[in-house]
Tab-separated table of C-alpha atoms in Angstrom:
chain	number	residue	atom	x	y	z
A	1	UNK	CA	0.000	0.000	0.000
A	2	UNK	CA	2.692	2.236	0.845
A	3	UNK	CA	5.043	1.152	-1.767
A	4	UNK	CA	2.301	1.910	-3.906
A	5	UNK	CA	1.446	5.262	-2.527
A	6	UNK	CA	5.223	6.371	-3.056
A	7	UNK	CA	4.680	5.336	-6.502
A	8	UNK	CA	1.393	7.470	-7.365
A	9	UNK	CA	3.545	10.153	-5.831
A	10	UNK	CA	6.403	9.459	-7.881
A	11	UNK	CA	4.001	9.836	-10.772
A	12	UNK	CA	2.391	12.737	-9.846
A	13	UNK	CA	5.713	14.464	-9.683
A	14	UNK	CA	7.701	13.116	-12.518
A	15	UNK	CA	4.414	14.598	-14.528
A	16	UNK	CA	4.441	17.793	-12.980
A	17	UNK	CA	7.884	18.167	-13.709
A	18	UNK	CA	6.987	17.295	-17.201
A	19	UNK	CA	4.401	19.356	-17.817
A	20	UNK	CA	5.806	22.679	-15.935
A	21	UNK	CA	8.602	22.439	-18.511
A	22	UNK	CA	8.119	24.976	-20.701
A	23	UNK	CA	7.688	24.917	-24.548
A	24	UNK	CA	10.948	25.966	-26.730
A	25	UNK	CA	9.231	28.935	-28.351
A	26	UNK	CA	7.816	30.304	-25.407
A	27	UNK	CA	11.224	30.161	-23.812
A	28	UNK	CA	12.633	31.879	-26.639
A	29	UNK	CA	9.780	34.261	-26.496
A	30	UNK	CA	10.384	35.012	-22.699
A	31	UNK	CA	13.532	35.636	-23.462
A	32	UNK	CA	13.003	38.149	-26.231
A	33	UNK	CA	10.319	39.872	-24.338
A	34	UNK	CA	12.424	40.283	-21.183
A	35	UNK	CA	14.848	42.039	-23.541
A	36	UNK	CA	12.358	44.398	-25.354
A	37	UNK	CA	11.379	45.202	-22.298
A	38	UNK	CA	14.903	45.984	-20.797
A	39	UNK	CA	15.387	47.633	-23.942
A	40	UNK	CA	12.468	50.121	-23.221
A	41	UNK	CA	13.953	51.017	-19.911
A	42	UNK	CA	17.065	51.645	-20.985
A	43	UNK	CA	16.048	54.320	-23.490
A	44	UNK	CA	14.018	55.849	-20.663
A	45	UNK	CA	17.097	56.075	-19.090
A	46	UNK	CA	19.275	57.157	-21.757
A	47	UNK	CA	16.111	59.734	-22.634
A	48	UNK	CA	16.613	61.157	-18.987
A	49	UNK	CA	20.184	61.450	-18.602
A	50	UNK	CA	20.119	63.206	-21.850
A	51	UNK	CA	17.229	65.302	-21.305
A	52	UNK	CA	15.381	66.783	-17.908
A	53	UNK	CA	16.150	64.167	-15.339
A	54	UNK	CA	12.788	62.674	-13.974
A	55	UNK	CA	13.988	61.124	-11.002
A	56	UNK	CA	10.990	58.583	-10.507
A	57	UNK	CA	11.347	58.023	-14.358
A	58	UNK	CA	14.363	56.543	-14.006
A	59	UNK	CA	13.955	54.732	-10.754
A	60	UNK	CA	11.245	52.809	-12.563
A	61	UNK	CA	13.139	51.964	-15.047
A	62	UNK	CA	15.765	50.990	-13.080
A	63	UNK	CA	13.931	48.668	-11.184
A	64	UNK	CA	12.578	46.826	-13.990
A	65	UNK	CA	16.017	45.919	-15.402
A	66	UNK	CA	17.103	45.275	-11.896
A	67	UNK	CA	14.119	42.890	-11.506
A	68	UNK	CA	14.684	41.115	-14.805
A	69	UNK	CA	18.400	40.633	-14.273
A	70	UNK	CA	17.743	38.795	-11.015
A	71	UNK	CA	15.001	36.401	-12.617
A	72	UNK	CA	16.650	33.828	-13.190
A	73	UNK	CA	16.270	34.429	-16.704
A	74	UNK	CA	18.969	31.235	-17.293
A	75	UNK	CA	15.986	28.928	-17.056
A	76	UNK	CA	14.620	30.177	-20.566
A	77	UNK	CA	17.607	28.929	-22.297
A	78	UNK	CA	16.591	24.928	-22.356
A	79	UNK	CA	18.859	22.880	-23.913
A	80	UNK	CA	17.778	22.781	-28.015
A	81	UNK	CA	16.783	26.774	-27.512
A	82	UNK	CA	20.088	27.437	-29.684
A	83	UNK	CA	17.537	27.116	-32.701
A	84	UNK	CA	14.129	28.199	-33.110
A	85	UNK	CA	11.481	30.942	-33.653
A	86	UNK	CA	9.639	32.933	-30.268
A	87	UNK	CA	8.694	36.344	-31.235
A	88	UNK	CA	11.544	35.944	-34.196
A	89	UNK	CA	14.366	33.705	-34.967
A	90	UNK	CA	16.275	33.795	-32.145
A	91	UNK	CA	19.769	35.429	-32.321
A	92	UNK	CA	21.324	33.464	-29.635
A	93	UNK	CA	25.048	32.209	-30.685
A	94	UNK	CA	25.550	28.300	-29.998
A	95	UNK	CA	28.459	28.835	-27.974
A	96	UNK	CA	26.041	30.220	-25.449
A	97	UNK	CA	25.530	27.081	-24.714
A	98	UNK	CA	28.480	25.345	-24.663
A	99	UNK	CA	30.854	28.265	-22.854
A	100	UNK	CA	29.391	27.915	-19.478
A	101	UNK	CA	31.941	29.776	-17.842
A	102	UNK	CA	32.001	33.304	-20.418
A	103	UNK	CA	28.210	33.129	-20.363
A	104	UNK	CA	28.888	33.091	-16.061
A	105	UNK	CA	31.031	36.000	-16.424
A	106	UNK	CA	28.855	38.240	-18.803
A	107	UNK	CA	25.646	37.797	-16.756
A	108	UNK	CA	27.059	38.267	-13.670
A	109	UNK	CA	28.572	40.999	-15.091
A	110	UNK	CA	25.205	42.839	-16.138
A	111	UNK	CA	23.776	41.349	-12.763
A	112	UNK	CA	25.870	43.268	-11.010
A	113	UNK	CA	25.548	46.995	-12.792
A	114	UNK	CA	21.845	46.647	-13.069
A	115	UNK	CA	21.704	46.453	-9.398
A	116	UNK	CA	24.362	49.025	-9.172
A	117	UNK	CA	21.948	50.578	-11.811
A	118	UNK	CA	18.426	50.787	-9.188
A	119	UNK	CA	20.344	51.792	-6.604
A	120	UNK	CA	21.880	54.834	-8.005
A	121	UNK	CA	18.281	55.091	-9.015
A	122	UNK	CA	17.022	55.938	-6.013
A	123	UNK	CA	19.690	58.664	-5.542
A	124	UNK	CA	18.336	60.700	-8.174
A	125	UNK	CA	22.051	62.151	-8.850
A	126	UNK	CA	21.798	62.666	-12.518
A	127	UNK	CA	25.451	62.836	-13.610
A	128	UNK	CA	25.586	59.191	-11.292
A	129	UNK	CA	22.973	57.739	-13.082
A	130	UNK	CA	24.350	59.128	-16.629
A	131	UNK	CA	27.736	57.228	-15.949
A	132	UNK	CA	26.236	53.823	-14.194
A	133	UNK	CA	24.000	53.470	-17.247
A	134	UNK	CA	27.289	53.680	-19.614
A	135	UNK	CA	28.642	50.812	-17.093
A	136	UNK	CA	25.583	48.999	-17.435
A	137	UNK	CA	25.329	49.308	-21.408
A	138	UNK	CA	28.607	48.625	-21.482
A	139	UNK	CA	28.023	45.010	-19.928
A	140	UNK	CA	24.570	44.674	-22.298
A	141	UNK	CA	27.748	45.127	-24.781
A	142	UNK	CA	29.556	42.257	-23.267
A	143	UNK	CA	27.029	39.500	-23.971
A	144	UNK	CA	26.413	40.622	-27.261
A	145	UNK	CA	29.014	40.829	-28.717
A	146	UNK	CA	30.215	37.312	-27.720
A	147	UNK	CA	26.851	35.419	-27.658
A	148	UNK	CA	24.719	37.585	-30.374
A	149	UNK	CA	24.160	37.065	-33.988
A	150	UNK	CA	24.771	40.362	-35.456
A	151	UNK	CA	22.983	38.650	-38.627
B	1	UNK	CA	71.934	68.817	-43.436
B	2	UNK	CA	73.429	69.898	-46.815
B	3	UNK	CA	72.041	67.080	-48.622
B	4	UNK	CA	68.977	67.737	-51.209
B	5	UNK	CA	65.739	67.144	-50.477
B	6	UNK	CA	62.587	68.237	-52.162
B	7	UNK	CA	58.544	68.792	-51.165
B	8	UNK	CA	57.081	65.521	-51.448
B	9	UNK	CA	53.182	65.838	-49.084
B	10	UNK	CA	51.596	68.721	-48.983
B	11	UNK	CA	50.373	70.358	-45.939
B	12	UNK	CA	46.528	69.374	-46.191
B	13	UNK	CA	47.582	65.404	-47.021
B	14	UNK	CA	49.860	65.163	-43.937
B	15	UNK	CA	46.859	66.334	-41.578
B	16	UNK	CA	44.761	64.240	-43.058
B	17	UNK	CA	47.193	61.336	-42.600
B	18	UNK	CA	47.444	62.337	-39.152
B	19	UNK	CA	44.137	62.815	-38.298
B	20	UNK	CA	42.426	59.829	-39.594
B	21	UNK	CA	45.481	57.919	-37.044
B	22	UNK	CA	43.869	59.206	-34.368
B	23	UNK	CA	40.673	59.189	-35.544
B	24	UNK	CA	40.819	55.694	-36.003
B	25	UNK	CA	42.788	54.822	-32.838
B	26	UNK	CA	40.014	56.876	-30.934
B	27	UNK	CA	37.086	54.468	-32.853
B	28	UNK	CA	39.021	51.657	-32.376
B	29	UNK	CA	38.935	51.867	-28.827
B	30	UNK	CA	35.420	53.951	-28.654
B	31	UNK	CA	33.985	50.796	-30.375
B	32	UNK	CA	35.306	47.976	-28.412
B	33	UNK	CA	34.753	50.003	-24.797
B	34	UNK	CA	30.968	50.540	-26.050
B	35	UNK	CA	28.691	51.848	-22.509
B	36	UNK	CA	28.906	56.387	-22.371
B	37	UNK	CA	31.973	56.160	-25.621
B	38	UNK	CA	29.458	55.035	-28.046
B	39	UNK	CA	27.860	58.154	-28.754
B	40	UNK	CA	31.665	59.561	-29.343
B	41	UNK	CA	32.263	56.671	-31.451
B	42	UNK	CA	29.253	58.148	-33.676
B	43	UNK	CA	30.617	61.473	-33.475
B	44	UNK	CA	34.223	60.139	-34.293
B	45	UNK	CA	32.491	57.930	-37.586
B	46	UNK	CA	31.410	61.649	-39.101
B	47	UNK	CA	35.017	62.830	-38.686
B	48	UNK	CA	36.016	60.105	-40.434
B	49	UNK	CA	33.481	60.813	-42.940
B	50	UNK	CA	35.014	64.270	-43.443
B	51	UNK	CA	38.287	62.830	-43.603
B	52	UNK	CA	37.283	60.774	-46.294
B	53	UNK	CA	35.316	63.226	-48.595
B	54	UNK	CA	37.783	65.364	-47.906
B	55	UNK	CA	41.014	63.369	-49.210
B	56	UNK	CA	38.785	61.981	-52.054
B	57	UNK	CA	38.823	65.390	-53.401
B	58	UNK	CA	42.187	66.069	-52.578
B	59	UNK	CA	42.951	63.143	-54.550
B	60	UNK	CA	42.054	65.159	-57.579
B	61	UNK	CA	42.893	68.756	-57.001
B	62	UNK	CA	45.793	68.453	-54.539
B	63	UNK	CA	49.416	68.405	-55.126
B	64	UNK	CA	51.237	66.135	-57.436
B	65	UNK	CA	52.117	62.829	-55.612
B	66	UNK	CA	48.947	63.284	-53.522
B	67	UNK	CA	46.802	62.605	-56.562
B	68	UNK	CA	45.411	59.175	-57.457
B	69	UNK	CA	46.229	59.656	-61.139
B	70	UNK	CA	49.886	59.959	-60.544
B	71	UNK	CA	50.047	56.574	-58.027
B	72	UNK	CA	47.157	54.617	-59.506
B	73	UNK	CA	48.388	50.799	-59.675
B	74	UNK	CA	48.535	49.366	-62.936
B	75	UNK	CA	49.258	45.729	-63.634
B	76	UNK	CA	51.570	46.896	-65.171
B	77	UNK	CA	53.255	48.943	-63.035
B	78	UNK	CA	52.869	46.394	-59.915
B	79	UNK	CA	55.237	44.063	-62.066
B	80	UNK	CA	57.569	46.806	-62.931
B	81	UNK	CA	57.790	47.566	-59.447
B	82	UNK	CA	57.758	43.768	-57.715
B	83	UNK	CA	60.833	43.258	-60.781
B	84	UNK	CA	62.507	46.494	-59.238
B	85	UNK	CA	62.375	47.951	-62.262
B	86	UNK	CA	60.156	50.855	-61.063
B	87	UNK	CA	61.226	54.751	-60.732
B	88	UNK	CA	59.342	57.216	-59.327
B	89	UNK	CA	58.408	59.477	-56.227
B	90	UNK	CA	55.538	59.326	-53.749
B	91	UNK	CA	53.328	56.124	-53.174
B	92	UNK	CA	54.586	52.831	-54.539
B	93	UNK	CA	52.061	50.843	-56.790
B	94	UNK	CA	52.172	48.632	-54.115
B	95	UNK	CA	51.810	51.009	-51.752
B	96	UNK	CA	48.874	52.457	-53.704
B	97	UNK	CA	47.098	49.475	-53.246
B	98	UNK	CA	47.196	49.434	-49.413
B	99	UNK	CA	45.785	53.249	-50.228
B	100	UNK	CA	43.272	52.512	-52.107
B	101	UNK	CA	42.509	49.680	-49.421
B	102	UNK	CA	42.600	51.430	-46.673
B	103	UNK	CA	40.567	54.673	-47.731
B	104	UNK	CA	38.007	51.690	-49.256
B	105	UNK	CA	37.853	49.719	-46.421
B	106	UNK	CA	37.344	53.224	-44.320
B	107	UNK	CA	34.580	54.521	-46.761
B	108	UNK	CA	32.556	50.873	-46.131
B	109	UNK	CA	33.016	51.000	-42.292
B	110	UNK	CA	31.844	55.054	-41.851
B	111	UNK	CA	28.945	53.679	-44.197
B	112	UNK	CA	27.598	51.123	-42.480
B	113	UNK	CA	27.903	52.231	-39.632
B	114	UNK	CA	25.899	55.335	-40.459
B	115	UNK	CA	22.911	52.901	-40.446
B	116	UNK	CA	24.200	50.412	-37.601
B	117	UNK	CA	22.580	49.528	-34.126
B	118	UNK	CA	24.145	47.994	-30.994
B	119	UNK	CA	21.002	46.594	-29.436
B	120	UNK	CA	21.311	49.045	-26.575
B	121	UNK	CA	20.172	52.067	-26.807
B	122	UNK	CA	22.603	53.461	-29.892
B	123	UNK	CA	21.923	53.827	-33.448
B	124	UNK	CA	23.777	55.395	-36.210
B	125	UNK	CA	22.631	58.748	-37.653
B	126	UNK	CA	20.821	57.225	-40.712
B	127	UNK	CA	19.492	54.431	-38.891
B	128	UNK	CA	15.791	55.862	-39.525
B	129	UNK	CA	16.412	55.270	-42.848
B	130	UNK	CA	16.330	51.089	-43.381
B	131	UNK	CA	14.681	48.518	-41.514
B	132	UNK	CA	15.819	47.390	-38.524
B	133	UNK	CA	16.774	43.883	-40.513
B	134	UNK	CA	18.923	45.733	-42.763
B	135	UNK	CA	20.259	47.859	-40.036
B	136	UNK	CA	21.684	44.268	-37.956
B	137	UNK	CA	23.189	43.146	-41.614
B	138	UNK	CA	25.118	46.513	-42.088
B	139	UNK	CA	26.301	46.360	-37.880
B	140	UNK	CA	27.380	42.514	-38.660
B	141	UNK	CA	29.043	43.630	-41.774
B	142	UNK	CA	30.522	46.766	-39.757
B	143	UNK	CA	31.792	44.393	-36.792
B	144	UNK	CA	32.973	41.852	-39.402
B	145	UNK	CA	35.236	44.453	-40.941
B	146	UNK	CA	36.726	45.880	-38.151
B	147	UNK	CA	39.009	43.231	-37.885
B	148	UNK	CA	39.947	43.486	-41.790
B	149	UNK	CA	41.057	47.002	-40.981
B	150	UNK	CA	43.100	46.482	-37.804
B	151	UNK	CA	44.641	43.982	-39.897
B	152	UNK	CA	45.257	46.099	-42.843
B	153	UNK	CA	46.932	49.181	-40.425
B	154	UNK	CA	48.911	46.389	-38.601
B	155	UNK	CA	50.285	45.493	-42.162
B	156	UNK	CA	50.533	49.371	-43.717
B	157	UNK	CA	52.772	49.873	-40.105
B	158	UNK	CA	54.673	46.915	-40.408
B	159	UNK	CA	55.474	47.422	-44.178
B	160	UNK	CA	56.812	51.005	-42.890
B	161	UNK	CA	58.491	48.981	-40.731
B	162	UNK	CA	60.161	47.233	-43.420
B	163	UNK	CA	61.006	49.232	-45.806
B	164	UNK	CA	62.963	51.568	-42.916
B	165	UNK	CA	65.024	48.472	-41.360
B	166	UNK	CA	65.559	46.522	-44.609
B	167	UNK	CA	65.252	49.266	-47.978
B	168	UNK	CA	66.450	52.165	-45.771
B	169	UNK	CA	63.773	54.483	-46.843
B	170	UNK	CA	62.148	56.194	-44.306
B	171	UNK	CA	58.911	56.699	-45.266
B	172	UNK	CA	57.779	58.526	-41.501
B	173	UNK	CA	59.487	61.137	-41.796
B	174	UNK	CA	58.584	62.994	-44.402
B	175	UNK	CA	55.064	62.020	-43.518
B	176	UNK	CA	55.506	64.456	-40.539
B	177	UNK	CA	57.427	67.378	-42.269
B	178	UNK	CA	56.923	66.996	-45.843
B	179	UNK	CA	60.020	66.702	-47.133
B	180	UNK	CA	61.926	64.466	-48.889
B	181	UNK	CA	65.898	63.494	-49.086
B	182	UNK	CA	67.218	63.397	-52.300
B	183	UNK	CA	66.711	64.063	-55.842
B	184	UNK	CA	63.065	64.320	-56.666
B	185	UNK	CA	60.666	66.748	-58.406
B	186	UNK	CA	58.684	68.731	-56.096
B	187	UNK	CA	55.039	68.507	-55.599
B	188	UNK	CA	52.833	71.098	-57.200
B	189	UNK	CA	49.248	72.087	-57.193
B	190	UNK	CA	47.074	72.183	-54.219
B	191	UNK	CA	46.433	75.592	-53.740
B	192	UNK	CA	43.993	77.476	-51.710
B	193	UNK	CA	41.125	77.364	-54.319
B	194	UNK	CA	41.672	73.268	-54.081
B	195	UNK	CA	41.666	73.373	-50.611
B	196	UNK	CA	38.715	75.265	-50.078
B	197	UNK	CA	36.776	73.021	-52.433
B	198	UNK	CA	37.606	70.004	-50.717
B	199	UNK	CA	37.088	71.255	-47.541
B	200	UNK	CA	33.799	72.646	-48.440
B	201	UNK	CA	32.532	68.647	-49.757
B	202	UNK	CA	33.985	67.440	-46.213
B	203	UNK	CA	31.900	70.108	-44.622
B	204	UNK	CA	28.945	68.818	-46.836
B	205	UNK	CA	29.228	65.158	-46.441
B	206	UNK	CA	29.464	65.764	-42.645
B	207	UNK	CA	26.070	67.208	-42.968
B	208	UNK	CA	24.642	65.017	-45.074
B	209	UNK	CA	25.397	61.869	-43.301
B	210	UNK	CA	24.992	63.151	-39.524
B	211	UNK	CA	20.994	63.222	-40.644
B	212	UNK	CA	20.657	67.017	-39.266
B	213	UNK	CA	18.873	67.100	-42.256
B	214	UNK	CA	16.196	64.436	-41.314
B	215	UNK	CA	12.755	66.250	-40.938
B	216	UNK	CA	12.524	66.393	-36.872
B	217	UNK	CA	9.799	64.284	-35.730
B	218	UNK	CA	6.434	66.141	-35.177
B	219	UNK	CA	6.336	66.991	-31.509
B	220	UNK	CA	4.217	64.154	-29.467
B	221	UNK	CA	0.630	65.418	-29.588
B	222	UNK	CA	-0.372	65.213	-26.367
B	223	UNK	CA	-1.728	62.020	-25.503
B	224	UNK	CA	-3.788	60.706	-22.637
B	225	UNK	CA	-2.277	57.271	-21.279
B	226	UNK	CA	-3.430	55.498	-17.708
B	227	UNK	CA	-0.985	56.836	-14.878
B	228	UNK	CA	-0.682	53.956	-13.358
């Protein structure tokens, strides 16, 4: 009975863990999304440091590239996600996936400016915020030029 | 110094020369640093672009050995010259080509990069102009090439290089003051009308690729969005 038991349970997880993985284009799509959308932020930045400074502006974007950096966002790139179509054809290199240790390096790289990023944020020193966003788009640079297709 | 020597660059050649060095060095580095130097790796491109338009006129109206008629490399004359059987002042035919190269290469990379994107939050001047598919071709193509032009200054120094240590000609030095040693007919032409011309297409192709020209956007009507 218990052996049995075990077993349904056994089951019941295996399937969950089956069916909570993800689909291959909607990883890719994640993935694109999540970089639209840190793309929007960072020309609200860029648009502030440039122009009037909005402090709040900025903090929200800020925050959302913060947020987004400290997803986890490493889960959306499933093994077989060097090919395929989300939004678009993705432009992931395959050495993404096979350099473990640059790939580290680069996002723990932007990890660590984008934090830097929110919490010069919430300063709301203007010149600060101009020169951690060059640090930070400098380490957006990082990644793609290594792990990009530049088509 | 009693020996002779005679004018071999003009003025307006040798500050080009000079120029696009730095120029180059600064959009070398500009462009590999990326983060706050992109936008003066923009600004540095339309230099170069002034450089360019610039020493493509001089090519025609400047002084004698800075025109392209009197180095442009023949077949024939490459043979003559790779025989040692070629005479003459200025650039080499072989030379010539890595001219021609170089201000080639230069013309391709200021282009597509006029139209390139990084991704971030940069694009080039004219990037309003093509599709954003066409823009990622032209900032492949741009990255691609690059490395073709390091290469080709690492080989224009290093045959500079050679020829000083092993033909003992030293071709530096009168890059910097404009003279040559020796026997040699001086340079003529060039004169203020030519320069003014040329400097007046730099001016213009400045302008016309730094998209000052682009009709401003309308300004944002106001809009009502939620504030939430």
């Amino acid at each position: 009975m218990k052996t049995k038991l075990t077993l349904a349970l056994l089951a019941v997880t295996l399937t969950g863990t089956v069916s909570a993985q993800m689909k291959p284009e909607d990883a890719i799509k994640f993935r694109q999304s999540a970089y639209t959308t840190m793309g929007w932020s960072m020309a609200r930045i860029k648009g502030n440091v440039e122009g009037t400074y909005n402090k709040e502006d900025v903090i929200k974007a800020a925050n959302v590239i913060q947020a987004i950096a400290n997803s986890g966002m490493g889960a959306l790139y499933l093994p077989g996600t060097d090919q395929g179509t989300g939004w678009e054809k993705t432009r992931v290199k395959p050495a993404f996936f096979t350099d473990k240790e640059g790939v580290a390096k680069v996002a723990m790289a932007f990890n660590k400016e984008a934090n830097e990023m929110a919490k010069v944020a919430a300063t709301g020193d203007a010149a600060a915020a101009k020169e951690q966003f060059g640090k930070l788009s400098a380490t957006c640079k990082g990644c793609h030029d290594d792990f990009k297709i530049k088509n | 110094m009693n020996g002779q020597r005679f004018r071999l660059w003009d003025l307006p050649t040798r500050l080009f020369h000079w120029l696009l060095v730095m120029a180059v060095v600064a959009a070398v580095v500009s462009g590999q640093l990326g983060g706050n130097l992109i936008d003066w790796h923009g600004r540095i491109g339309l230099f170069v672009v002034g450089l360019l338009a610039f020493r493509l006129v001089w090519g025609l109206l400047g002084s004698t050995y800075s025109r392209f008629h009197q180095f442009f490399p023949t077949p024939a004359s490459l043979k003559a010259y790779l025989r040692g059987e070629w005479r003459g002042e200025g650039h080499n035919p072989l030379a010539a080509l890595s001219v021609f190269g170089l201000l080639g290469l230069l013309t391709v990379q200021v282009a597509s990069g006029l139209f390139a994107n990084d991704d971030i939050t940069f694009t080039g001047p004219l990037f309003d102009l093509v599709d954003k598919g066409l823009s990622n071709r032209l900032t492949g193509l741009h990255h691609w090439l690059s490395n073709l032009l390091i290469a080709l200054v690492a080989l224009h120094v290093a045959a500079i290089a050679y020829y000083g240590h092993f033909r003992k000609q030293q071709l530096l030095k009168p890059m910097i003051t404009g003279w040559k040693e020796g026997e040699g007919e001086a340079a003529r032409g060039g004169g203020i009308v030519a320069l003014i011309v040329s400097l007046a297409v730099a001016v213009t192709a400045v302008y016309g690729t730094s998209g000052a020209w682009l009709p401003e956007p309308p300004p944002p009507p106001p809009v009502a969005t939620p504030d939430w």
